[in-house]
PDB file of C-alpha atoms in Angstrom:
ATOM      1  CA  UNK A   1      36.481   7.981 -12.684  1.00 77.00           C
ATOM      2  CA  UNK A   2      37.408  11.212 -13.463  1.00 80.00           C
ATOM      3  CA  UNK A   3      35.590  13.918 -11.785  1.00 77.00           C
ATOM      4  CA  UNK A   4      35.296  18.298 -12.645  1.00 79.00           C
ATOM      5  CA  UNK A   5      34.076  20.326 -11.261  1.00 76.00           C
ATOM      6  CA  UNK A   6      32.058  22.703 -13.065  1.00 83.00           C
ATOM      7  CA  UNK A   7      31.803  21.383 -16.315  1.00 87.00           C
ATOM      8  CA  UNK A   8      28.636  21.187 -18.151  1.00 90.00           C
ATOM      9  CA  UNK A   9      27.655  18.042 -19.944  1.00 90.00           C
ATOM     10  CA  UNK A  10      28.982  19.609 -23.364  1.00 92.00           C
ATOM     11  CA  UNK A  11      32.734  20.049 -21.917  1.00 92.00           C
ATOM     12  CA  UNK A  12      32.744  17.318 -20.469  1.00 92.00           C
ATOM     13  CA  UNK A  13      32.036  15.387 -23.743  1.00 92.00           C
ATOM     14  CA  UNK A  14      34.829  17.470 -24.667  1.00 94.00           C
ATOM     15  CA  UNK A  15      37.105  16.655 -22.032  1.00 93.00           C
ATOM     16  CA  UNK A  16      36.321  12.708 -22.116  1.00 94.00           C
ATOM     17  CA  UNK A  17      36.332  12.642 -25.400  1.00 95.00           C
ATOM     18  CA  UNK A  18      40.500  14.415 -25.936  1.00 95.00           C
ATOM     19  CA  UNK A  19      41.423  11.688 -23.366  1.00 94.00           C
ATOM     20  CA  UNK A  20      40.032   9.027 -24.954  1.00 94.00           C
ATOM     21  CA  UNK A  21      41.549  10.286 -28.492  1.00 95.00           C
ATOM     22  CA  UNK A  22      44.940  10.936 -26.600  1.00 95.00           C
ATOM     23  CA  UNK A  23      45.278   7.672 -24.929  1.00 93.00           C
ATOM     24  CA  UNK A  24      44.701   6.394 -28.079  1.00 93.00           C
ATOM     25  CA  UNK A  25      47.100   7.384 -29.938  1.00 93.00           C
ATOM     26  CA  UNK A  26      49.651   6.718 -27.247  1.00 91.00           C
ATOM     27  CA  UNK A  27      52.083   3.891 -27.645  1.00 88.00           C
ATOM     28  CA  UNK A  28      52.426   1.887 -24.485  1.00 88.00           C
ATOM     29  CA  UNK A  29      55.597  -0.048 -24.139  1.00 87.00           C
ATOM     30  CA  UNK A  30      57.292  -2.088 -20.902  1.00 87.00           C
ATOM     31  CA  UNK A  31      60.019  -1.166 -19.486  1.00 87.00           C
ATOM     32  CA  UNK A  32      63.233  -1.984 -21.378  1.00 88.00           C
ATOM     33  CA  UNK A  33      61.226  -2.619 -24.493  1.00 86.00           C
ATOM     34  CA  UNK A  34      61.438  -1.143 -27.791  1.00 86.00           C
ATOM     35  CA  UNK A  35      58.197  -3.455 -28.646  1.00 88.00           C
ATOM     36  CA  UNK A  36      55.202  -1.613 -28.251  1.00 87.00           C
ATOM     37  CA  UNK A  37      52.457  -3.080 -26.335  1.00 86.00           C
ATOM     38  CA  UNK A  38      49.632  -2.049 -28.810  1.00 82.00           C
ATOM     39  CA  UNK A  39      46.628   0.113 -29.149  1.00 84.00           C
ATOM     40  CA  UNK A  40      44.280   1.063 -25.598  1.00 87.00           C
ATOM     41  CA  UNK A  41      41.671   1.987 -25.919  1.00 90.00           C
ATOM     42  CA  UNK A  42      38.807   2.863 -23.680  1.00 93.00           C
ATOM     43  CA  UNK A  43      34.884   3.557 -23.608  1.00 93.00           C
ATOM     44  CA  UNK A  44      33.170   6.161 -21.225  1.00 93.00           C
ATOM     45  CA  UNK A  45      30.413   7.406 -19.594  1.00 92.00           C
ATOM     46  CA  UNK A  46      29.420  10.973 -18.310  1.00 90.00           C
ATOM     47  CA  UNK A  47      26.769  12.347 -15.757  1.00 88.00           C
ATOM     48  CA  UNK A  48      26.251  15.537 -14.229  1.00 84.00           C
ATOM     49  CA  UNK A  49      25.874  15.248 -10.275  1.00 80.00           C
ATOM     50  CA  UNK A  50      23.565  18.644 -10.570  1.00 75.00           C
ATOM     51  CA  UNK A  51      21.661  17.762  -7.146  1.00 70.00           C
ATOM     52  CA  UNK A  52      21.218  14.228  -7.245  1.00 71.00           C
ATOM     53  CA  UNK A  53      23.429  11.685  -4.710  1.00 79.00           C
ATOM     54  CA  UNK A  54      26.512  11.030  -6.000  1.00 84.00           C
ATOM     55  CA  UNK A  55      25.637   7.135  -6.064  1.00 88.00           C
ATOM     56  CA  UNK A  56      22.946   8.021  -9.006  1.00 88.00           C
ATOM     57  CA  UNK A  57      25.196   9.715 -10.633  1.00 86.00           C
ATOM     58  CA  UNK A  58      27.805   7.175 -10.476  1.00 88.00           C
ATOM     59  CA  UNK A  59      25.260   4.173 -11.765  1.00 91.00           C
ATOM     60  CA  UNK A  60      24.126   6.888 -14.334  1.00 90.00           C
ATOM     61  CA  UNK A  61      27.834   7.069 -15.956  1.00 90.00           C
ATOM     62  CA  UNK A  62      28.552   3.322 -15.218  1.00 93.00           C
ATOM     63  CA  UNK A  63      25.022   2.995 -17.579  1.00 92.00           C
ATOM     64  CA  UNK A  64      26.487   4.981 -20.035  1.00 92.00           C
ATOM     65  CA  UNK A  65      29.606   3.442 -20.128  1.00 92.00           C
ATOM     66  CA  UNK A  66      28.564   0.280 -21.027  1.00 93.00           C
ATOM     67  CA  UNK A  67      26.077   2.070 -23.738  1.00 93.00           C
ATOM     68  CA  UNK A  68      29.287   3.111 -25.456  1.00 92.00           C
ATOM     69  CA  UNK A  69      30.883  -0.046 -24.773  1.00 92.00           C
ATOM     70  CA  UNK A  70      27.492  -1.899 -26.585  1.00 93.00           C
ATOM     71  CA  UNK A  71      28.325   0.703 -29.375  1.00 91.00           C
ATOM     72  CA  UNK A  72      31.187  -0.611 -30.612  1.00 88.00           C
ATOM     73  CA  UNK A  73      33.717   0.716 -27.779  1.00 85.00           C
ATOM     74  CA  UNK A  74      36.611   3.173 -27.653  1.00 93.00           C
ATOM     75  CA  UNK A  75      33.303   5.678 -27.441  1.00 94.00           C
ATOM     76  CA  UNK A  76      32.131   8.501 -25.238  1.00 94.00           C
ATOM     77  CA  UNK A  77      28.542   8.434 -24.427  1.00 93.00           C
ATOM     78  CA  UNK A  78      26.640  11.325 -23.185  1.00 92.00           C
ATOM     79  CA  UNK A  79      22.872  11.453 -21.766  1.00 89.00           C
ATOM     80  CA  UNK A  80      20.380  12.045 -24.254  1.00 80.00           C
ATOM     81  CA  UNK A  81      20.231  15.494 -25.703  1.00 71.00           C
ATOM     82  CA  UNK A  82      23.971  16.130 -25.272  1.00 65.00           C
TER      83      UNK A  82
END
């Protein structure tokens, strides 16, 4: 979960988005190994808290998430209209 504060909904496509293209196109390897592990990758979901309980917004991203997961993963997904 990766909360920030004072974003709006297009900066924090922006934000989710660079960290899901940087981890990406990290290469993860184990200690003591020149073998890289392979490719992560990882599918998110974004809400905006804007007065609702933070347990909405919370099953509102975890919807989301597996949206962009449904979508063919290693995807952002925003609420309609963003």
């Amino acid at each position: 979960m990766i909360i920030a504060d004072g974003l709006n909904m297009v900066d924090a496509g922006v934000l989710l988005d660079r960290t899901r293209a940087d981890l990406e196109a990290r290469t993860f390897r184990l200690r003591d190994s020149a073998e890289p592990l392979g490719t992560l990758t990882i599918s998110m979901g974004a809400a905006l808290l804007g007065g609702v309980q933070s347990d909405a917004a919370i099953e509102a991203a975890d919807r989301l998430l597996y949206k962009a997961k449904r979508a063919g993963r290693n995807r952002v997904a925003l609420p309609l209209g963003h």
